[in-house]
Amino acid sequence: MTPAPEPYDALLLLSFGGPEGPDDVVPFLENVTRGRGIPKERLKEVGQHYFLFGGVSPINDQNRALLDALRKDFAGHGLDLPVYWGNRNWAPYLTDTLREMAADGRRRVLVLATSAYASYSGCRQYRENLADALAALEAEGLAVPRVDKLRHYFNHPGFVEPMADGVVASLAELPEDVREGAHIAFTTHSIPTASADTSGPAEEHGDGGAYVRQHLEVARLVADAVRERTGTEHPWQLVYQSRSGAPHIPWLEPDICDHLEERHAAGVPAVVMAPIGFVSDHMEVLYDLDTEATARARELGLPVRRSATVGADARFAAAVRDLVVERAAVERGQDVTPCALGALGPSHQVCPVGCCPARAPRPAAAGADSPYA
């Protein structure tokens, strides 16, 4: 049976964005930090991570590869749905892309955010950006499309299985004499503990909220898959990276570098760093893991490998198709059985009121509290 996208007439890939040359770095960081009053000289210091890589973040090329994979998968399975791309902080900008979609006559748009988990920065902030962009279109007198966001896909097999393969491959790259005793450090972006505690629907708030629970679930799923494929039970822990906040504000810990020191002191012979919190190998993966954490491990004499992110894996593209068809069927009032691994089950289709609240309330599209329903 040909998969039906109705009532949707387009998919929007919504991502963070990144600079594509040295001259882009500071303007990009100004976009990211707008409203915080950070001096340009400080932004130049922060931008050194990008300058180490020629001022180019890999995220845009990763998104181009994902766009290509999605279009090929959709065409190969008869899903007639055009795919657009917009970013929050760099070209192609979200507002420009939505303006293009409106001009093309798109009226019901599904949104795939390149963030798999519940949190303010990983979900609601994207929804706030959507609301801002739609408000801009409305102010221009354009027809404002309705936008709906695909549910969180952290426990979809098309997201989990490629990561498990990546860990198995990284274990195989370790010297044989340390491979069996290797520890797996599952990494994700650290966020303020207050944001973590209020992540997900209100009933899931408390001690780490949905953000921590969802990551722990994925870590268990990947670790179980690794055990099944290798026959070895590897110890593991969820750790964090990329902290950027003021020192006096509590953020999720332990940091990956501190964790490597602790594991080395405990006699662990090797570590595989598995960035389960990230869809692609963007700058925070390349710098915080491949550069900074790897250098710290080298100082310790601790063998490490970093496993691959999902990126444009064909199984992830197929998972997106599955999520699109699922949500379209829900909108048509059909009974569906959402695909999800593990104990948490499928995430909500529509973000409820009170989900991942902001410190200062702002309009957010694609949720139960959307002003553009």
Short mmCIF file of C-alpha atoms in Angstrom, two decimals:
data_model
loop_
_atom_site.label_atom_id
_atom_site.label_comp_id
_atom_site.label_asym_id
_atom_site.label_seq_id
_atom_site.Cartn_x
_atom_site.Cartn_y
_atom_site.Cartn_z
CA MET A 1 0.00 0.00 0.00
CA THR A 2 1.35 3.46 -0.88
CA PRO A 3 1.95 5.48 2.30
CA ALA A 4 -0.39 8.44 2.59
CA PRO A 5 0.86 11.81 3.89
CA GLU A 6 -2.55 13.53 3.88
CA PRO A 7 -3.47 15.95 5.36
CA TYR A 8 0.16 17.07 5.19
CA ASP A 9 1.63 18.58 2.07
CA ALA A 10 5.27 19.13 3.18
CA LEU A 11 7.92 18.12 5.70
CA LEU A 12 10.22 20.75 7.21
CA LEU A 13 13.63 19.70 8.52
CA LEU A 14 14.27 22.17 11.34
CA SER A 15 17.80 22.39 12.72
CA PHE A 16 20.15 24.61 14.72
CA GLY A 17 22.35 25.84 11.89
CA GLY A 18 26.04 26.60 11.86
CA PRO A 19 28.69 28.78 10.21
CA GLU A 20 30.12 27.77 6.86
CA GLY A 21 33.27 29.92 6.89
CA PRO A 22 35.42 32.08 9.21
CA ASP A 23 33.47 35.25 8.45
CA ASP A 24 30.25 33.53 9.53
CA VAL A 25 31.39 32.54 13.03
CA VAL A 26 30.79 35.73 15.04
CA PRO A 27 27.50 36.64 13.25
CA PHE A 28 26.31 33.07 13.86
CA LEU A 29 27.18 33.30 17.56
CA GLU A 30 25.43 36.67 17.72
CA ASN A 31 22.29 34.94 16.43
CA VAL A 32 22.63 32.15 19.00
CA THR A 33 23.16 34.53 21.93
CA ARG A 34 20.84 37.34 20.83
CA GLY A 35 19.36 39.20 23.80
CA ARG A 36 22.03 38.10 26.28
CA GLY A 37 24.28 41.15 25.85
CA ILE A 38 27.47 39.16 25.25
CA PRO A 39 30.30 41.38 23.92
CA LYS A 40 31.68 40.66 20.45
CA GLU A 41 35.18 40.07 21.88
CA ARG A 42 33.80 37.30 24.08
CA LEU A 43 32.07 35.77 21.06
CA LYS A 44 35.40 35.72 19.23
CA GLU A 45 36.86 33.75 22.13
CA VAL A 46 33.97 31.29 22.07
CA GLY A 47 34.35 31.01 18.32
CA GLN A 48 37.84 29.53 18.63
CA HIS A 49 36.25 26.07 18.57
CA TYR A 50 34.93 26.84 15.11
CA PHE A 51 38.13 28.50 13.92
CA LEU A 52 40.02 25.27 14.69
CA PHE A 53 37.92 23.71 11.93
CA GLY A 54 38.27 26.54 9.43
CA GLY A 55 35.18 28.34 10.75
CA VAL A 56 32.95 25.61 9.36
CA SER A 57 30.46 23.63 11.41
CA PRO A 58 29.69 20.21 9.94
CA ILE A 59 26.00 20.49 10.84
CA ASN A 60 24.84 22.05 7.57
CA ASP A 61 26.52 19.38 5.45
CA GLN A 62 25.05 16.76 7.78
CA ASN A 63 21.61 18.25 7.17
CA ARG A 64 22.16 18.26 3.41
CA ALA A 65 23.03 14.57 3.61
CA LEU A 66 19.93 13.89 5.71
CA LEU A 67 17.75 15.83 3.25
CA ASP A 68 19.10 13.69 0.43
CA ALA A 69 18.48 10.49 2.42
CA LEU A 70 14.93 11.53 3.26
CA ARG A 71 14.06 12.44 -0.31
CA LYS A 72 15.48 9.18 -1.64
CA ASP A 73 13.67 7.14 0.99
CA PHE A 74 10.35 8.90 0.42
CA ALA A 75 10.62 8.52 -3.37
CA GLY A 76 11.66 4.89 -3.06
CA HIS A 77 8.59 4.07 -0.95
CA GLY A 78 6.03 6.14 -2.83
CA LEU A 79 5.61 8.83 -0.16
CA ASP A 80 4.77 11.95 -2.15
CA LEU A 81 5.89 14.66 0.27
CA PRO A 82 8.33 17.48 -0.53
CA VAL A 83 11.05 18.13 2.06
CA TYR A 84 12.23 21.64 2.97
CA TRP A 85 15.01 22.77 5.31
CA GLY A 86 15.22 25.72 7.70
CA ASN A 87 17.57 26.65 10.57
CA ARG A 88 17.13 28.57 13.78
CA ASN A 89 20.46 30.41 13.70
CA TRP A 90 21.93 30.41 10.18
CA ALA A 91 20.99 30.16 6.53
CA PRO A 92 18.70 28.77 5.32
CA TYR A 93 16.77 30.63 8.01
CA LEU A 94 13.49 29.20 9.27
CA THR A 95 11.44 32.30 8.44
CA ASP A 96 12.77 32.39 4.88
CA THR A 97 11.98 28.71 4.40
CA LEU A 98 8.43 29.07 5.75
CA ARG A 99 7.95 32.07 3.47
CA GLU A 100 9.04 29.87 0.55
CA MET A 101 6.66 27.13 1.66
CA ALA A 102 3.77 29.60 1.88
CA ALA A 103 4.57 30.85 -1.64
CA ASP A 104 4.55 27.23 -2.82
CA GLY A 105 1.06 26.82 -1.41
CA ARG A 106 1.97 24.54 1.51
CA ARG A 107 -0.80 24.63 4.11
CA ARG A 108 -0.19 21.65 6.45
CA VAL A 109 3.43 21.16 7.42
CA LEU A 110 5.06 18.46 9.52
CA VAL A 111 8.27 19.43 11.30
CA LEU A 112 11.24 17.16 12.02
CA ALA A 113 13.53 18.78 14.59
CA THR A 114 17.10 17.51 14.79
CA SER A 115 16.71 16.86 18.50
CA ALA A 116 15.36 13.53 19.70
CA TYR A 117 14.60 14.28 23.35
CA ALA A 118 12.33 16.42 25.51
CA SER A 119 13.80 19.62 26.93
CA TYR A 120 13.31 23.36 26.59
CA SER A 121 16.29 23.82 24.24
CA GLY A 122 15.62 20.58 22.37
CA CYS A 123 11.88 21.01 21.81
CA ARG A 124 10.00 24.04 23.11
CA GLN A 125 12.61 26.53 21.89
CA TYR A 126 12.18 25.12 18.39
CA ARG A 127 8.43 25.57 18.82
CA GLU A 128 8.96 29.18 19.94
CA ASN A 129 11.08 29.81 16.85
CA LEU A 130 8.28 28.38 14.72
CA ALA A 131 5.79 30.74 16.37
CA ASP A 132 8.10 33.73 15.77
CA ALA A 133 8.48 32.78 12.09
CA LEU A 134 4.75 32.28 11.62
CA ALA A 135 4.10 35.66 13.26
CA ALA A 136 6.49 37.26 10.77
CA LEU A 137 4.59 35.69 7.87
CA GLU A 138 1.29 36.84 9.35
CA ALA A 139 2.63 40.40 9.67
CA GLU A 140 3.57 40.28 5.99
CA GLY A 141 0.01 39.32 5.07
CA LEU A 142 0.99 35.84 3.89
CA ALA A 143 -1.09 32.71 4.31
CA VAL A 144 0.22 31.08 7.48
CA PRO A 145 0.49 27.29 7.21
CA ARG A 146 -0.44 25.06 10.11
CA VAL A 147 2.62 23.32 11.52
CA ASP A 148 2.75 20.12 13.57
CA LYS A 149 5.90 18.64 15.07
CA LEU A 150 6.78 14.95 14.82
CA ARG A 151 6.91 13.20 18.18
CA HIS A 152 10.18 12.54 19.99
CA TYR A 153 11.97 9.65 18.31
CA PHE A 154 14.65 8.78 20.90
CA ASN A 155 13.38 5.20 21.26
CA HIS A 156 12.46 4.49 17.66
CA PRO A 157 14.48 1.50 16.38
CA GLY A 158 15.65 3.56 13.39
CA PHE A 159 17.40 5.88 15.85
CA VAL A 160 18.62 3.30 18.37
CA GLU A 161 19.93 0.56 16.08
CA PRO A 162 22.46 2.69 14.14
CA MET A 163 23.90 3.89 17.45
CA ALA A 164 24.24 0.32 18.71
CA ASP A 165 26.08 -0.58 15.52
CA GLY A 166 28.38 2.38 16.09
CA VAL A 167 29.29 1.25 19.59
CA VAL A 168 29.97 -2.30 18.40
CA ALA A 169 32.22 -0.92 15.65
CA SER A 170 34.10 1.28 18.12
CA LEU A 171 34.64 -1.63 20.51
CA ALA A 172 36.11 -3.62 17.63
CA GLU A 173 38.58 -0.79 16.96
CA LEU A 174 40.02 -1.01 20.51
CA PRO A 175 43.13 -3.12 21.13
CA GLU A 176 42.06 -6.68 21.82
CA ASP A 177 43.64 -6.75 25.29
CA VAL A 178 41.40 -3.91 26.55
CA ARG A 179 38.26 -4.54 24.51
CA GLU A 180 36.38 -6.88 26.83
CA GLY A 181 36.75 -4.63 29.87
CA ALA A 182 35.89 -1.42 28.02
CA HIS A 183 33.41 0.99 29.61
CA ILE A 184 30.74 2.80 27.57
CA ALA A 185 30.25 6.51 28.34
CA PHE A 186 26.92 7.56 26.83
CA THR A 187 27.15 11.32 26.33
CA THR A 188 24.61 14.07 25.82
CA HIS A 189 24.44 17.84 26.11
CA SER A 190 24.44 19.06 29.68
CA ILE A 191 21.60 21.44 30.54
CA PRO A 192 20.74 23.29 33.76
CA THR A 193 19.30 20.90 36.32
CA ALA A 194 16.26 23.19 36.63
CA SER A 195 15.57 22.74 32.90
CA ALA A 196 16.06 19.00 33.14
CA ASP A 197 13.69 18.75 36.11
CA THR A 198 10.91 20.47 34.16
CA SER A 199 11.45 18.64 30.87
CA GLY A 200 8.58 16.72 29.33
CA PRO A 201 4.90 16.91 30.32
CA ALA A 202 4.14 18.26 33.80
CA GLU A 203 3.44 14.80 35.22
CA GLU A 204 7.01 13.76 34.32
CA HIS A 205 8.67 16.71 36.05
CA GLY A 206 11.07 16.10 38.94
CA ASP A 207 14.62 14.74 39.38
CA GLY A 208 15.98 15.03 35.84
CA GLY A 209 12.54 15.00 34.23
CA ALA A 210 11.90 13.37 30.88
CA TYR A 211 15.30 14.51 29.57
CA VAL A 212 17.31 12.27 31.87
CA ARG A 213 14.81 9.38 31.82
CA GLN A 214 14.74 9.30 28.03
CA HIS A 215 18.53 9.31 27.76
CA LEU A 216 18.85 6.56 30.35
CA GLU A 217 16.34 4.51 28.40
CA VAL A 218 18.31 4.90 25.16
CA ALA A 219 21.55 4.06 26.95
CA ARG A 220 19.97 0.85 28.29
CA LEU A 221 18.59 -0.06 24.88
CA VAL A 222 21.96 0.46 23.19
CA ALA A 223 23.87 -1.35 25.94
CA ASP A 224 21.47 -4.30 25.70
CA ALA A 225 21.89 -4.41 21.91
CA VAL A 226 25.68 -4.30 22.28
CA ARG A 227 25.56 -7.22 24.73
CA GLU A 228 23.40 -9.24 22.35
CA ARG A 229 25.72 -8.58 19.42
CA THR A 230 29.07 -9.06 21.20
CA GLY A 231 28.24 -11.49 23.99
CA THR A 232 29.91 -9.13 26.47
CA GLU A 233 28.28 -7.09 29.23
CA HIS A 234 30.01 -3.70 29.17
CA PRO A 235 29.52 -1.36 32.14
CA TRP A 236 28.12 2.02 31.18
CA GLN A 237 27.10 5.42 32.51
CA LEU A 238 25.23 8.47 31.21
CA VAL A 239 27.54 11.50 31.27
CA TYR A 240 27.38 15.04 29.94
CA GLN A 241 29.31 17.47 27.77
CA SER A 242 29.24 20.98 26.32
CA ARG A 243 28.30 22.89 29.46
CA SER A 244 28.13 26.60 28.67
CA GLY A 245 26.39 28.25 31.64
CA ALA A 246 27.53 30.39 34.54
CA PRO A 247 29.53 28.41 37.15
CA HIS A 248 27.06 29.16 39.98
CA ILE A 249 24.11 27.57 38.13
CA PRO A 250 23.85 23.77 38.63
CA TRP A 251 24.07 21.76 35.40
CA LEU A 252 23.80 18.03 34.81
CA GLU A 253 26.98 16.13 35.71
CA PRO A 254 29.44 14.39 35.48
CA ASP A 255 31.29 16.02 32.62
CA ILE A 256 32.85 13.60 30.14
CA CYS A 257 36.42 14.71 30.90
CA ASP A 258 35.91 14.30 34.66
CA HIS A 259 34.33 10.93 33.97
CA LEU A 260 37.33 9.77 31.94
CA GLU A 261 39.63 10.71 34.83
CA GLU A 262 37.44 8.84 37.31
CA ARG A 263 37.21 5.73 35.14
CA HIS A 264 40.97 5.73 34.61
CA ALA A 265 41.58 6.05 38.35
CA ALA A 266 39.20 3.10 38.89
CA GLY A 267 41.32 0.94 36.60
CA VAL A 268 39.04 0.81 33.56
CA PRO A 269 41.21 -0.26 30.60
CA ALA A 270 39.38 1.62 27.83
CA VAL A 271 36.29 3.75 27.10
CA VAL A 272 33.93 4.10 24.15
CA MET A 273 32.28 7.52 24.06
CA ALA A 274 28.79 7.15 22.54
CA PRO A 275 27.10 10.52 21.77
CA ILE A 276 23.49 9.35 22.01
CA GLY A 277 22.22 12.86 22.63
CA PHE A 278 23.13 14.11 19.16
CA VAL A 279 21.63 13.34 15.77
CA SER A 280 24.77 14.26 13.82
CA ASP A 281 28.49 14.93 14.21
CA HIS A 282 28.18 18.68 14.68
CA MET A 283 30.70 20.98 16.35
CA GLU A 284 30.06 19.93 19.94
CA VAL A 285 30.79 16.32 18.99
CA LEU A 286 33.88 17.21 16.97
CA TYR A 287 35.34 19.56 19.59
CA ASP A 288 34.10 18.36 22.97
CA LEU A 289 34.60 14.65 22.25
CA ASP A 290 36.98 14.23 19.31
CA THR A 291 39.27 17.08 20.39
CA GLU A 292 38.98 17.92 24.09
CA ALA A 293 37.94 14.60 25.65
CA THR A 294 40.22 12.59 23.37
CA ALA A 295 43.17 14.80 24.33
CA ARG A 296 42.39 14.29 28.02
CA ALA A 297 42.27 10.53 27.53
CA ARG A 298 45.60 10.66 25.72
CA GLU A 299 47.13 12.49 28.70
CA LEU A 300 45.80 9.76 30.99
CA GLY A 301 47.04 6.98 28.73
CA LEU A 302 43.45 5.73 28.46
CA PRO A 303 42.46 4.16 25.12
CA VAL A 304 39.23 5.74 23.83
CA ARG A 305 37.08 5.56 20.73
CA ARG A 306 34.11 7.70 19.76
CA SER A 307 31.16 5.95 18.14
CA ALA A 308 29.17 7.41 15.27
CA THR A 309 25.99 9.44 15.50
CA VAL A 310 22.96 8.48 13.44
CA GLY A 311 23.47 11.17 10.80
CA ALA A 312 21.95 10.25 7.45
CA ASP A 313 21.75 6.51 8.12
CA ALA A 314 19.12 4.92 5.86
CA ARG A 315 17.41 3.40 8.89
CA PHE A 316 16.92 6.86 10.39
CA ALA A 317 15.46 8.14 7.12
CA ALA A 318 13.08 5.17 7.16
CA ALA A 319 12.17 5.99 10.77
CA VAL A 320 11.25 9.54 9.75
CA ARG A 321 9.03 8.13 7.01
CA ASP A 322 7.39 5.88 9.59
CA LEU A 323 6.80 8.84 11.92
CA VAL A 324 5.31 10.91 9.08
CA VAL A 325 2.91 8.16 8.03
CA GLU A 326 1.99 7.53 11.68
CA ARG A 327 1.20 11.18 12.41
CA ALA A 328 -0.75 11.57 9.17
CA ALA A 329 -2.90 8.56 10.10
CA VAL A 330 -3.51 10.04 13.56
CA GLU A 331 -4.64 13.31 11.97
CA ARG A 332 -7.02 11.36 9.73
CA GLY A 333 -8.54 9.73 12.81
CA GLN A 334 -7.19 6.25 12.13
CA ASP A 335 -5.99 3.80 14.76
CA VAL A 336 -2.22 3.44 14.75
CA THR A 337 0.34 1.49 16.79
CA PRO A 338 3.36 3.79 17.18
CA CYS A 339 6.74 2.10 16.93
CA ALA A 340 8.92 2.42 20.04
CA LEU A 341 11.45 0.29 21.88
CA GLY A 342 11.80 -0.14 25.63
CA ALA A 343 9.67 0.60 28.65
CA LEU A 344 8.82 4.27 28.12
CA GLY A 345 6.70 3.69 25.04
CA PRO A 346 6.00 6.23 22.30
CA SER A 347 6.09 9.91 23.15
CA HIS A 348 3.07 12.19 22.93
CA GLN A 349 2.00 13.30 19.46
CA VAL A 350 1.25 16.88 20.62
CA CYS A 351 3.24 18.71 23.29
CA PRO A 352 0.80 19.43 26.13
CA VAL A 353 0.43 22.67 28.05
CA GLY A 354 3.22 22.91 30.65
CA CYS A 355 5.63 20.72 28.65
CA CYS A 356 9.28 21.90 28.92
CA PRO A 357 8.29 25.41 30.13
CA ALA A 358 10.41 28.48 29.45
CA ARG A 359 11.58 30.76 32.24
CA ALA A 360 9.74 33.62 30.55
CA PRO A 361 6.59 32.40 28.76
CA ARG A 362 6.56 32.95 24.99
CA PRO A 363 4.18 31.75 22.28
CA ALA A 364 5.09 28.32 20.89
CA ALA A 365 3.64 26.72 17.77
CA ALA A 366 2.99 23.02 17.12
CA GLY A 367 1.64 22.24 20.58
CA ALA A 368 -1.57 22.23 22.59
CA ASP A 369 -0.95 25.86 23.50
CA SER A 370 -0.18 26.99 19.94
CA PRO A 371 -1.71 30.31 18.80
CA TYR A 372 -1.64 28.86 15.26
CA ALA A 373 -3.76 25.73 15.70
#
